[in-house]
Amino acid sequence: MSEVGRIPDTEHRGVSLNREILALAVPALGALVAEPLFVLVDSVVVGRLGTAQLGGLSLASSLLVTVVGLCVFLAYATTAAVSRLIGAGREREALQSGIDGMWLALGIGIVLGVAVWTLAPWAVGAMGGTGEVARQAVIYIRFSAVGLPGMEVVLAATGVLRGLRDTRTPLVVASTGAAVNAVVNVTLVWGVGMGIAGSGLGTALAQLAMAAALTTVVVRGARRRGASLRPAAGGVWASARAGMPLLVRTASLRLAILLTVAVATRLGDATLAGHQVVNSLWGLAAFALDALAIAAQALVGQGLGAGNLTRVREVLRRCLRWGVAAGAVLGVVIAAAGWWIAPLFTPDDAVRAAATAGLVVCGLLMPMAGYVFVLDGVLIGAGDGRYLAAVGMLTLLVYLPAALAVGAWAPSGTAGLAWLWAAFAGVFMAARAVTTGLRARSPRWMTTGV
C-alpha cells in the first residue's frame, strides 16, 4: 500500500500528464472491477443451493446494489474536498476533512443497516417477491445489512485516498476483499451449512474487514499530519451538505436506468432478456470510462486547490481525449463482437438477435459516453455538485418522453431493443453531453482555492 498523502512532484520529475492519468486510472479500474466480484461470487455459491435461493439473491442484490449505489456520493464528495485541500497545500485539513467524511459514512451506514434489516420483507414484496424466493431474499438482505456500515466507510475512505492520488491502496483492499469473500462464503454456506444466510454474512464480514483496512491507512496518515480523529460537527455537516447534490445527481441516473428496465419489460421477454445482456456489457465499459473520470476528479481538484488553471484546462483536454478514444475502442469491440458475445449469455435465437442489435447501437454511441463520463468526473472534482444535480433532473425529464415513446410504439424483440438503446445511449447521454459540455466551456466551474 502506498503512503497516504505522499504525492509525487510529477512536474519536476518530468512525468507526463498522460502517465499521471494512467497511474491513477489503471488501479482505479482494478478496484472498480473488483467490487462486482462480490455479487458474482455470491451468485456462483448460492446458485448451487437451488432455484429459490438464486432467485432470492437476485432480488436481494438488486435492492442492496441500489442502496449502496445511491451512497457513492460519499466517495465523490470526499475526493473533491480532499484533493482541493491538498492542492492548496493544506494537508492536515485535507485529512481532517476525510476523517469527517468517514464519520458521516459510518453514521449513514448504521442508519441504512437498521432500515434495510427492518424493511426487508416490505421491500422484497414491493419488487414482486413471493413464497420461498421472497423468504430467501429477506434472509440474505438481513445478514448482509450487517456490512452496510462497512461498505459506506469503504466508499468514503476510498474517496479520501483518491483525493490523495492513491488509487493503488483501494485496488489492493478491493482485490483482497473479493478473494476473502469467496473463501468465507464457501466456508459458511457449505462448510458450516448456513445456506444463503452464510453468503450474506460472508459478504458483510468481508466489507467490514475492508473498511477496517482502509480506515487504518487513512488514520495513519491523519496522525502523521496532526489531524484529529474525532468527528467535528461542522466538518461532518459540511461533508453532508457537499454530498447532497451528488446524491440527487446519482438518483437521477438510477431513475433513468430503472425507467429503461421498465420499458424493456413492457416490450416482452426477449427484449428484457436482451436488455440484460446489453446492460451488462454497457456496465463493464462504464467501469473503464469511470476510471478516467476518477483520475480527472483528483487532478482537477488539486489543480483548482493550487490555483493552477492552466493545468486544470490541460487535464480537461487530455482526459477528454482519453475518454473519447477509449469509448471509440470499446464501442468498436462491443459492436463488432455482439453476435459472438450474446450466445455466452443465452441460447435463445430471439434474445441473441435483440442483444446483438442493442450492442451495435450501444457501440456506436460509446464515444459520446466516454465524453460524458469524463466531464462528469471533471465537474465532480471541481465541486460543481449543484449544477450536476440540477441538470441530472433536467436530462431525466428529456429522456422520459423518449423512453415512453419507445414503450408505446416500438415493436418487441430486435427492433424494440435497438430503439430503446438509441433512446438511452443516444437521447439521454446526448442530453448529458450537452449540459456538461456547455458547463465545461464556461469558466464558472473553475473556482480556485478552498
GROMACS .gro file of C-alpha atoms in nm:
model
  450
    1MET     CA    1   0.000   0.000   0.000
    2SER     CA    2   0.124   0.347  -0.074
    3GLU     CA    3   0.185   0.616   0.184
    4VAL     CA    4  -0.116   0.837   0.247
    5GLY     CA    5  -0.062   1.187   0.124
    6ARG     CA    6   0.270   1.113  -0.043
    7ILE     CA    7   0.210   1.298  -0.367
    8PRO     CA    8   0.497   1.285  -0.615
    9ASP     CA    9   0.612   1.612  -0.762
   10THR     CA   10   0.550   1.491  -1.113
   11GLU     CA   11   0.619   1.825  -1.277
   12HIS     CA   12   0.980   1.827  -1.154
   13ARG     CA   13   1.032   1.460  -1.217
   14GLY     CA   14   0.936   1.502  -1.579
   15VAL     CA   15   0.648   1.257  -1.571
   16SER     CA   16   0.398   1.339  -1.845
   17LEU     CA   17   0.037   1.419  -1.771
   18ASN     CA   18  -0.067   1.115  -1.972
   19ARG     CA   19   0.133   0.893  -1.739
   20GLU     CA   20  -0.020   1.068  -1.438
   21ILE     CA   21  -0.368   0.999  -1.571
   22LEU     CA   22  -0.291   0.634  -1.637
   23ALA     CA   23  -0.117   0.594  -1.300
   24LEU     CA   24  -0.444   0.694  -1.134
   25ALA     CA   25  -0.690   0.538  -1.378
   26VAL     CA   26  -0.548   0.187  -1.411
   27PRO     CA   27  -0.553   0.100  -1.038
   28ALA     CA   28  -0.892   0.272  -1.009
   29LEU     CA   29  -1.024   0.046  -1.285
   30GLY     CA   30  -0.899  -0.259  -1.099
   31ALA     CA   31  -1.079  -0.151  -0.782
   32LEU     CA   32  -1.400  -0.076  -0.972
   33VAL     CA   33  -1.398  -0.418  -1.138
   34ALA     CA   34  -1.313  -0.595  -0.811
   35GLU     CA   35  -1.629  -0.472  -0.637
   36PRO     CA   36  -1.878  -0.651  -0.869
   37LEU     CA   37  -1.693  -0.974  -0.793
   38PHE     CA   38  -1.878  -0.979  -0.460
   39VAL     CA   39  -2.210  -1.027  -0.639
   40LEU     CA   40  -2.055  -1.270  -0.890
   41VAL     CA   41  -1.907  -1.489  -0.614
   42ASP     CA   42  -2.236  -1.485  -0.424
   43SER     CA   43  -2.421  -1.587  -0.742
   44VAL     CA   44  -2.190  -1.885  -0.806
   45VAL     CA   45  -2.202  -2.008  -0.446
   46VAL     CA   46  -2.575  -1.951  -0.390
   47GLY     CA   47  -2.673  -2.080  -0.734
   48ARG     CA   48  -2.576  -2.432  -0.628
   49LEU     CA   49  -2.818  -2.419  -0.336
   50GLY     CA   50  -3.125  -2.413  -0.560
   51THR     CA   51  -3.351  -2.202  -0.780
   52ALA     CA   52  -3.535  -2.034  -0.491
   53GLN     CA   53  -3.208  -1.926  -0.332
   54LEU     CA   54  -3.070  -1.787  -0.658
   55GLY     CA   55  -3.397  -1.603  -0.726
   56GLY     CA   56  -3.386  -1.461  -0.375
   57LEU     CA   57  -3.029  -1.348  -0.427
   58SER     CA   58  -3.131  -1.170  -0.749
   59LEU     CA   59  -3.398  -0.969  -0.568
   60ALA     CA   60  -3.179  -0.902  -0.265
   61SER     CA   61  -2.870  -0.796  -0.458
   62SER     CA   62  -3.077  -0.557  -0.673
   63LEU     CA   63  -3.200  -0.381  -0.361
   64LEU     CA   64  -2.861  -0.373  -0.190
   65VAL     CA   65  -2.677  -0.252  -0.502
   66THR     CA   66  -2.929   0.032  -0.534
   67VAL     CA   67  -2.884   0.133  -0.169
   68VAL     CA   68  -2.504   0.131  -0.192
   69GLY     CA   69  -2.507   0.293  -0.537
   70LEU     CA   70  -2.705   0.591  -0.410
   71CYS     CA   71  -2.434   0.647  -0.148
   72VAL     CA   72  -2.149   0.669  -0.399
   73PHE     CA   73  -2.160   1.044  -0.331
   74LEU     CA   74  -1.960   0.964  -0.017
   75ALA     CA   75  -1.662   0.878  -0.237
   76TYR     CA   76  -1.714   1.158  -0.489
   77ALA     CA   77  -1.765   1.441  -0.240
   78THR     CA   78  -1.471   1.330  -0.026
   79THR     CA   79  -1.242   1.306  -0.328
   80ALA     CA   80  -1.329   1.661  -0.435
   81ALA     CA   81  -1.282   1.809  -0.087
   82VAL     CA   82  -0.955   1.630  -0.007
   83SER     CA   83  -0.793   1.687  -0.348
   84ARG     CA   84  -0.870   2.060  -0.339
   85LEU     CA   85  -0.719   2.100   0.009
   86ILE     CA   86  -0.413   1.901  -0.092
   87GLY     CA   87  -0.369   2.125  -0.395
   88ALA     CA   88  -0.378   2.427  -0.164
   89GLY     CA   89  -0.102   2.272   0.048
   90ARG     CA   90  -0.329   2.219   0.350
   91GLU     CA   91  -0.260   1.851   0.416
   92ARG     CA   92  -0.375   1.843   0.779
   93GLU     CA   93  -0.710   1.996   0.686
   94ALA     CA   94  -0.739   1.757   0.393
   95LEU     CA   95  -0.704   1.455   0.621
   96GLN     CA   96  -0.939   1.614   0.875
   97SER     CA   97  -1.199   1.661   0.602
   98GLY     CA   98  -1.155   1.298   0.505
   99ILE     CA   99  -1.197   1.180   0.864
  100ASP     CA  100  -1.518   1.382   0.897
  101GLY     CA  101  -1.646   1.228   0.574
  102MET     CA  102  -1.577   0.880   0.709
  103TRP     CA  103  -1.766   0.954   1.032
  104LEU     CA  104  -2.059   1.070   0.818
  105ALA     CA  105  -2.037   0.747   0.618
  106LEU     CA  106  -2.038   0.538   0.936
  107GLY     CA  107  -2.349   0.717   1.061
  108ILE     CA  108  -2.529   0.674   0.730
  109GLY     CA  109  -2.427   0.308   0.717
  110ILE     CA  110  -2.567   0.235   1.062
  111VAL     CA  111  -2.898   0.405   0.980
  112LEU     CA  112  -2.921   0.223   0.647
  113GLY     CA  113  -2.830  -0.109   0.805
  114VAL     CA  114  -3.114  -0.080   1.058
  115ALA     CA  115  -3.359   0.045   0.794
  116VAL     CA  116  -3.272  -0.228   0.544
  117TRP     CA  117  -3.297  -0.501   0.811
  118THR     CA  118  -3.635  -0.370   0.926
  119LEU     CA  119  -3.788  -0.304   0.584
  120ALA     CA  120  -3.652  -0.610   0.405
  121PRO     CA  121  -3.986  -0.803   0.387
  122TRP     CA  122  -4.173  -0.496   0.259
  123ALA     CA  123  -3.904  -0.411   0.001
  124VAL     CA  124  -3.891  -0.766  -0.134
  125GLY     CA  125  -4.269  -0.775  -0.160
  126ALA     CA  126  -4.272  -0.441  -0.342
  127MET     CA  127  -4.039  -0.592  -0.603
  128GLY     CA  128  -4.281  -0.880  -0.660
  129GLY     CA  129  -4.109  -1.140  -0.446
  130THR     CA  130  -4.336  -1.416  -0.314
  131GLY     CA  131  -4.315  -1.755  -0.146
  132GLU     CA  132  -3.980  -1.924  -0.089
  133VAL     CA  133  -3.795  -1.680  -0.318
  134ALA     CA  134  -3.909  -1.389  -0.100
  135ARG     CA  135  -3.809  -1.572   0.219
  136GLN     CA  136  -3.459  -1.640   0.087
  137ALA     CA  137  -3.423  -1.279  -0.027
  138VAL     CA  138  -3.514  -1.147   0.317
  139ILE     CA  139  -3.263  -1.381   0.483
  140TYR     CA  140  -2.983  -1.264   0.255
  141ILE     CA  141  -3.068  -0.895   0.296
  142ARG     CA  142  -3.078  -0.912   0.675
  143PHE     CA  143  -2.745  -1.088   0.709
  144SER     CA  144  -2.589  -0.853   0.451
  145ALA     CA  145  -2.724  -0.546   0.630
  146VAL     CA  146  -2.461  -0.601   0.900
  147GLY     CA  147  -2.197  -0.500   0.646
  148LEU     CA  148  -2.361  -0.178   0.524
  149PRO     CA  149  -2.176   0.048   0.772
  150GLY     CA  150  -1.851  -0.106   0.648
  151MET     CA  151  -1.944  -0.057   0.284
  152GLU     CA  152  -2.025   0.311   0.338
  153VAL     CA  153  -1.695   0.366   0.520
  154VAL     CA  154  -1.518   0.192   0.230
  155LEU     CA  155  -1.672   0.446  -0.009
  156ALA     CA  156  -1.564   0.745   0.200
  157ALA     CA  157  -1.215   0.610   0.272
  158THR     CA  158  -1.167   0.533  -0.097
  159GLY     CA  159  -1.263   0.893  -0.170
  160VAL     CA  160  -1.000   1.018   0.075
  161LEU     CA  161  -0.728   0.810  -0.086
  162ARG     CA  162  -0.831   0.911  -0.437
  163GLY     CA  163  -0.809   1.274  -0.327
  164LEU     CA  164  -0.454   1.199  -0.216
  165ARG     CA  165  -0.392   1.046  -0.559
  166ASP     CA  166  -0.358   0.698  -0.413
  167THR     CA  167  -0.569   0.458  -0.619
  168ARG     CA  168  -0.343   0.158  -0.553
  169THR     CA  169  -0.444   0.105  -0.190
  170PRO     CA  170  -0.817   0.076  -0.275
  171LEU     CA  171  -0.722  -0.169  -0.551
  172VAL     CA  172  -0.527  -0.391  -0.309
  173VAL     CA  173  -0.803  -0.380  -0.047
  174ALA     CA  174  -1.084  -0.443  -0.300
  175SER     CA  175  -0.900  -0.734  -0.462
  176THR     CA  176  -0.810  -0.890  -0.127
  177GLY     CA  177  -1.167  -0.837  -0.005
  178ALA     CA  178  -1.308  -1.016  -0.309
  179ALA     CA  179  -1.076  -1.313  -0.253
  180VAL     CA  180  -1.156  -1.332   0.120
  181ASN     CA  181  -1.525  -1.304   0.040
  182ALA     CA  182  -1.506  -1.610  -0.185
  183VAL     CA  183  -1.332  -1.824   0.079
  184VAL     CA  184  -1.555  -1.713   0.368
  185ASN     CA  185  -1.874  -1.758   0.166
  186VAL     CA  186  -1.790  -2.114   0.064
  187THR     CA  187  -1.695  -2.196   0.424
  188LEU     CA  188  -2.013  -2.053   0.576
  189VAL     CA  189  -2.253  -2.174   0.306
  190TRP     CA  190  -2.122  -2.528   0.263
  191GLY     CA  191  -1.877  -2.593   0.546
  192VAL     CA  192  -2.093  -2.454   0.827
  193GLY     CA  193  -2.420  -2.523   0.646
  194MET     CA  194  -2.573  -2.177   0.684
  195GLY     CA  195  -2.717  -2.170   0.332
  196ILE     CA  196  -2.793  -1.828   0.180
  197ALA     CA  197  -2.750  -1.669   0.524
  198GLY     CA  198  -2.383  -1.770   0.512
  199SER     CA  199  -2.338  -1.592   0.181
  200GLY     CA  200  -2.490  -1.271   0.317
  201LEU     CA  201  -2.286  -1.287   0.637
  202GLY     CA  202  -1.964  -1.369   0.449
  203THR     CA  203  -2.007  -1.065   0.228
  204ALA     CA  204  -2.082  -0.847   0.531
  205LEU     CA  205  -1.770  -0.968   0.712
  206ALA     CA  206  -1.554  -0.902   0.404
  207GLN     CA  207  -1.695  -0.549   0.375
  208LEU     CA  208  -1.628  -0.476   0.743
  209ALA     CA  209  -1.271  -0.606   0.705
  210MET     CA  210  -1.217  -0.383   0.401
  211ALA     CA  211  -1.345  -0.083   0.598
  212ALA     CA  212  -1.104  -0.163   0.882
  213ALA     CA  213  -0.808  -0.192   0.643
  214LEU     CA  214  -0.879   0.136   0.465
  215THR     CA  215  -0.953   0.316   0.791
  216THR     CA  216  -0.618   0.205   0.930
  217VAL     CA  217  -0.436   0.355   0.632
  218VAL     CA  218  -0.626   0.686   0.650
  219VAL     CA  219  -0.587   0.711   1.030
  220ARG     CA  220  -0.212   0.654   0.998
  221GLY     CA  221  -0.188   0.943   0.753
  222ALA     CA  222  -0.411   1.165   0.968
  223ARG     CA  223  -0.198   1.110   1.277
  224ARG     CA  224   0.119   1.180   1.084
  225ARG     CA  225  -0.020   1.522   0.989
  226GLY     CA  226  -0.173   1.609   1.323
  227ALA     CA  227  -0.537   1.575   1.215
  228SER     CA  228  -0.789   1.491   1.486
  229LEU     CA  229  -0.961   1.154   1.471
  230ARG     CA  230  -1.268   1.286   1.648
  231PRO     CA  231  -1.568   1.393   1.440
  232ALA     CA  232  -1.611   1.769   1.414
  233ALA     CA  233  -1.979   1.866   1.393
  234GLY     CA  234  -1.904   2.140   1.142
  235GLY     CA  235  -1.691   1.910   0.929
  236VAL     CA  236  -1.945   1.629   0.925
  237TRP     CA  237  -2.221   1.873   0.834
  238ALA     CA  238  -2.003   2.021   0.559
  239SER     CA  239  -1.948   1.672   0.417
  240ALA     CA  240  -2.322   1.602   0.424
  241ARG     CA  241  -2.401   1.934   0.259
  242ALA     CA  242  -2.144   1.876  -0.016
  243GLY     CA  243  -2.274   1.525  -0.076
  244MET     CA  244  -2.646   1.602  -0.107
  245PRO     CA  245  -2.629   1.746  -0.462
  246LEU     CA  246  -2.432   1.440  -0.574
  247LEU     CA  247  -2.696   1.218  -0.415
  248VAL     CA  248  -2.960   1.392  -0.629
  249ARG     CA  249  -2.739   1.355  -0.936
  250THR     CA  250  -2.692   0.982  -0.869
  251ALA     CA  251  -3.065   0.937  -0.807
  252SER     CA  252  -3.141   1.086  -1.150
  253LEU     CA  253  -2.911   0.829  -1.313
  254ARG     CA  254  -3.066   0.541  -1.118
  255LEU     CA  255  -3.416   0.654  -1.214
  256ALA     CA  256  -3.316   0.662  -1.581
  257ILE     CA  257  -3.181   0.306  -1.554
  258LEU     CA  258  -3.496   0.184  -1.379
  259LEU     CA  259  -3.712   0.353  -1.643
  260THR     CA  260  -3.515   0.174  -1.915
  261VAL     CA  261  -3.570  -0.162  -1.745
  262ALA     CA  262  -3.942  -0.089  -1.711
  263VAL     CA  263  -3.971  -0.013  -2.082
  264ALA     CA  264  -3.777  -0.327  -2.173
  265THR     CA  265  -4.015  -0.529  -1.957
  266ARG     CA  266  -4.311  -0.377  -2.142
  267LEU     CA  267  -4.162  -0.481  -2.477
  268GLY     CA  268  -4.162  -0.852  -2.393
  269ASP     CA  269  -3.946  -1.128  -2.250
  270ALA     CA  270  -3.700  -1.144  -2.540
  271THR     CA  271  -3.644  -0.768  -2.525
  272LEU     CA  272  -3.597  -0.775  -2.148
  273ALA     CA  273  -3.352  -1.065  -2.167
  274GLY     CA  274  -3.161  -0.897  -2.448
  275HIS     CA  275  -3.152  -0.575  -2.249
  276GLN     CA  276  -2.985  -0.758  -1.962
  277VAL     CA  277  -2.707  -0.870  -2.197
  278VAL     CA  278  -2.654  -0.521  -2.339
  279ASN     CA  279  -2.676  -0.357  -1.999
  280SER     CA  280  -2.414  -0.596  -1.855
  281LEU     CA  281  -2.162  -0.502  -2.124
  282TRP     CA  282  -2.253  -0.133  -2.101
  283GLY     CA  283  -2.182  -0.151  -1.727
  284LEU     CA  284  -1.846  -0.316  -1.787
  285ALA     CA  285  -1.748  -0.044  -2.035
  286ALA     CA  286  -1.869   0.221  -1.791
  287PHE     CA  287  -1.622   0.091  -1.530
  288ALA     CA  288  -1.334   0.150  -1.771
  289LEU     CA  289  -1.452   0.502  -1.852
  290ASP     CA  290  -1.525   0.578  -1.486
  291ALA     CA  291  -1.162   0.505  -1.407
  292LEU     CA  292  -1.064   0.801  -1.625
  293ALA     CA  293  -1.330   1.011  -1.453
  294ILE     CA  294  -1.176   0.925  -1.115
  295ALA     CA  295  -0.834   1.037  -1.238
  296ALA     CA  296  -0.992   1.361  -1.361
  297GLN     CA  297  -1.158   1.420  -1.022
  298ALA     CA  298  -0.831   1.402  -0.832
  299LEU     CA  299  -0.621   1.603  -1.080
  300VAL     CA  300  -0.880   1.876  -1.130
  301GLY     CA  301  -0.944   1.912  -0.757
  302GLN     CA  302  -0.575   1.951  -0.683
  303GLY     CA  303  -0.523   2.189  -0.974
  304LEU     CA  304  -0.804   2.417  -0.858
  305GLY     CA  305  -0.686   2.399  -0.496
  306ALA     CA  306  -0.343   2.513  -0.613
  307GLY     CA  307  -0.495   2.788  -0.828
  308ASN     CA  308  -0.331   2.645  -1.141
  309LEU     CA  309  -0.598   2.697  -1.409
  310THR     CA  310  -0.355   2.621  -1.691
  311ARG     CA  311  -0.302   2.273  -1.552
  312VAL     CA  312  -0.675   2.225  -1.495
  313ARG     CA  313  -0.751   2.308  -1.859
  314GLU     CA  314  -0.481   2.069  -1.976
  315VAL     CA  315  -0.617   1.793  -1.753
  316LEU     CA  316  -0.961   1.855  -1.903
  317ARG     CA  317  -0.829   1.833  -2.260
  318ARG     CA  318  -0.617   1.523  -2.201
  319CYS     CA  319  -0.884   1.333  -2.010
  320LEU     CA  320  -1.143   1.411  -2.276
  321ARG     CA  321  -0.912   1.276  -2.545
  322TRP     CA  322  -0.856   0.960  -2.344
  323GLY     CA  323  -1.228   0.927  -2.271
  324VAL     CA  324  -1.344   0.964  -2.630
  325ALA     CA  325  -1.064   0.740  -2.761
  326ALA     CA  326  -1.135   0.471  -2.500
  327GLY     CA  327  -1.506   0.496  -2.580
  328ALA     CA  328  -1.434   0.452  -2.950
  329VAL     CA  329  -1.218   0.144  -2.894
  330LEU     CA  330  -1.468  -0.013  -2.657
  331GLY     CA  331  -1.750   0.076  -2.895
  332VAL     CA  332  -1.587  -0.100  -3.189
  333VAL     CA  333  -1.527  -0.412  -2.981
  334ILE     CA  334  -1.882  -0.419  -2.844
  335ALA     CA  335  -2.049  -0.353  -3.179
  336ALA     CA  336  -1.832  -0.594  -3.376
  337ALA     CA  337  -1.832  -0.878  -3.124
  338GLY     CA  338  -2.200  -0.860  -3.031
  339TRP     CA  339  -2.309  -1.159  -3.239
  340TRP     CA  340  -2.044  -1.378  -3.074
  341ILE     CA  341  -2.084  -1.234  -2.722
  342ALA     CA  342  -2.462  -1.278  -2.699
  343PRO     CA  343  -2.456  -1.664  -2.712
  344LEU     CA  344  -2.242  -1.664  -2.397
  345PHE     CA  345  -2.547  -1.533  -2.214
  346THR     CA  346  -2.830  -1.720  -2.386
  347PRO     CA  347  -2.901  -1.998  -2.640
  348ASP     CA  348  -3.228  -1.829  -2.744
  349ASP     CA  349  -3.206  -1.700  -3.104
  350ALA     CA  350  -3.461  -1.422  -3.047
  351VAL     CA  351  -3.274  -1.292  -2.744
  352ARG     CA  352  -2.944  -1.323  -2.929
  353ALA     CA  353  -3.073  -1.117  -3.222
  354ALA     CA  354  -3.217  -0.850  -2.993
  355ALA     CA  355  -2.897  -0.829  -2.787
  356THR     CA  356  -2.683  -0.805  -3.100
  357ALA     CA  357  -2.886  -0.513  -3.233
  358GLY     CA  358  -2.871  -0.338  -2.896
  359LEU     CA  359  -2.494  -0.390  -2.875
  360VAL     CA  360  -2.443  -0.233  -3.218
  361VAL     CA  361  -2.635   0.078  -3.112
  362CYS     CA  362  -2.452   0.081  -2.780
  363GLY     CA  363  -2.113   0.050  -2.952
  364LEU     CA  364  -2.181   0.331  -3.198
  365LEU     CA  365  -2.268   0.570  -2.916
  366MET     CA  366  -1.991   0.467  -2.675
  367PRO     CA  367  -1.751   0.752  -2.771
  368MET     CA  368  -2.014   1.001  -2.655
  369ALA     CA  369  -2.044   0.809  -2.329
  370GLY     CA  370  -1.668   0.845  -2.280
  371TYR     CA  371  -1.702   1.221  -2.329
  372VAL     CA  372  -1.986   1.239  -2.075
  373PHE     CA  373  -1.823   1.026  -1.807
  374VAL     CA  374  -1.500   1.226  -1.814
  375LEU     CA  375  -1.682   1.561  -1.796
  376ASP     CA  376  -1.886   1.425  -1.507
  377GLY     CA  377  -1.563   1.344  -1.324
  378VAL     CA  378  -1.413   1.685  -1.402
  379LEU     CA  379  -1.714   1.872  -1.263
  380ILE     CA  380  -1.734   1.648  -0.955
  381GLY     CA  381  -1.365   1.714  -0.891
  382ALA     CA  382  -1.437   2.085  -0.918
  383GLY     CA  383  -1.710   2.057  -0.654
  384ASP     CA  384  -1.979   2.155  -0.904
  385GLY     CA  385  -2.237   1.922  -0.747
  386ARG     CA  386  -2.528   2.166  -0.751
  387TYR     CA  387  -2.507   2.208  -1.126
  388LEU     CA  388  -2.482   1.832  -1.178
  389ALA     CA  389  -2.788   1.779  -0.957
  390ALA     CA  390  -2.993   2.033  -1.148
  391VAL     CA  391  -2.902   1.910  -1.496
  392GLY     CA  392  -2.932   1.550  -1.379
  393MET     CA  393  -3.303   1.601  -1.322
  394LEU     CA  394  -3.329   1.803  -1.643
  395THR     CA  395  -3.174   1.527  -1.854
  396LEU     CA  396  -3.407   1.275  -1.687
  397LEU     CA  397  -3.703   1.486  -1.798
  398VAL     CA  398  -3.559   1.499  -2.152
  399TYR     CA  399  -3.521   1.120  -2.155
  400LEU     CA  400  -3.867   1.047  -2.012
  401PRO     CA  401  -4.075   1.116  -2.328
  402ALA     CA  402  -3.822   0.932  -2.547
  403ALA     CA  403  -3.838   0.623  -2.326
  404LEU     CA  404  -4.218   0.635  -2.303
  405ALA     CA  405  -4.243   0.672  -2.681
  406VAL     CA  406  -4.034   0.357  -2.728
  407GLY     CA  407  -4.254   0.172  -2.481
  408ALA     CA  408  -4.570   0.286  -2.658
  409TRP     CA  409  -4.476   0.247  -3.024
  410ALA     CA  410  -4.166   0.031  -3.066
  411PRO     CA  411  -4.217  -0.335  -3.161
  412SER     CA  412  -4.095  -0.612  -2.934
  413GLY     CA  413  -3.774  -0.804  -2.998
  414THR     CA  414  -3.480  -0.684  -3.204
  415ALA     CA  415  -3.616  -0.351  -3.329
  416GLY     CA  416  -3.760  -0.263  -2.990
  417LEU     CA  417  -3.431  -0.311  -2.809
  418ALA     CA  418  -3.243  -0.115  -3.075
  419TRP     CA  419  -3.484   0.177  -3.032
  420LEU     CA  420  -3.463   0.155  -2.654
  421TRP     CA  421  -3.085   0.178  -2.654
  422ALA     CA  422  -3.098   0.457  -2.910
  423ALA     CA  423  -3.311   0.642  -2.655
  424PHE     CA  424  -3.091   0.567  -2.353
  425ALA     CA  425  -2.740   0.575  -2.502
  426GLY     CA  426  -2.847   0.836  -2.757
  427VAL     CA  427  -3.105   1.079  -2.622
  428PHE     CA  428  -3.022   1.052  -2.252
  429MET     CA  429  -2.644   1.055  -2.299
  430ALA     CA  430  -2.669   1.333  -2.559
  431ALA     CA  431  -2.862   1.547  -2.310
  432ARG     CA  432  -2.589   1.483  -2.055
  433ALA     CA  433  -2.320   1.562  -2.313
  434VAL     CA  434  -2.482   1.896  -2.398
  435THR     CA  435  -2.535   2.006  -2.039
  436THR     CA  436  -2.190   1.903  -1.912
  437GLY     CA  437  -2.019   2.022  -2.231
  438LEU     CA  438  -2.171   2.369  -2.204
  439ARG     CA  439  -2.065   2.387  -1.841
  440ALA     CA  440  -1.710   2.282  -1.924
  441ARG     CA  441  -1.685   2.562  -2.181
  442SER     CA  442  -1.785   2.815  -1.917
  443PRO     CA  443  -1.532   2.932  -1.655
  444ARG     CA  444  -1.795   2.919  -1.379
  445TRP     CA  445  -1.688   2.578  -1.251
  446MET     CA  446  -1.320   2.673  -1.223
  447THR     CA  447  -1.329   2.821  -0.875
  448THR     CA  448  -0.977   2.823  -0.733
  449GLY     CA  449  -0.864   2.786  -0.373
  450VAL     CA  450  -1.050   2.605  -0.099
   0.00000   0.00000   0.00000
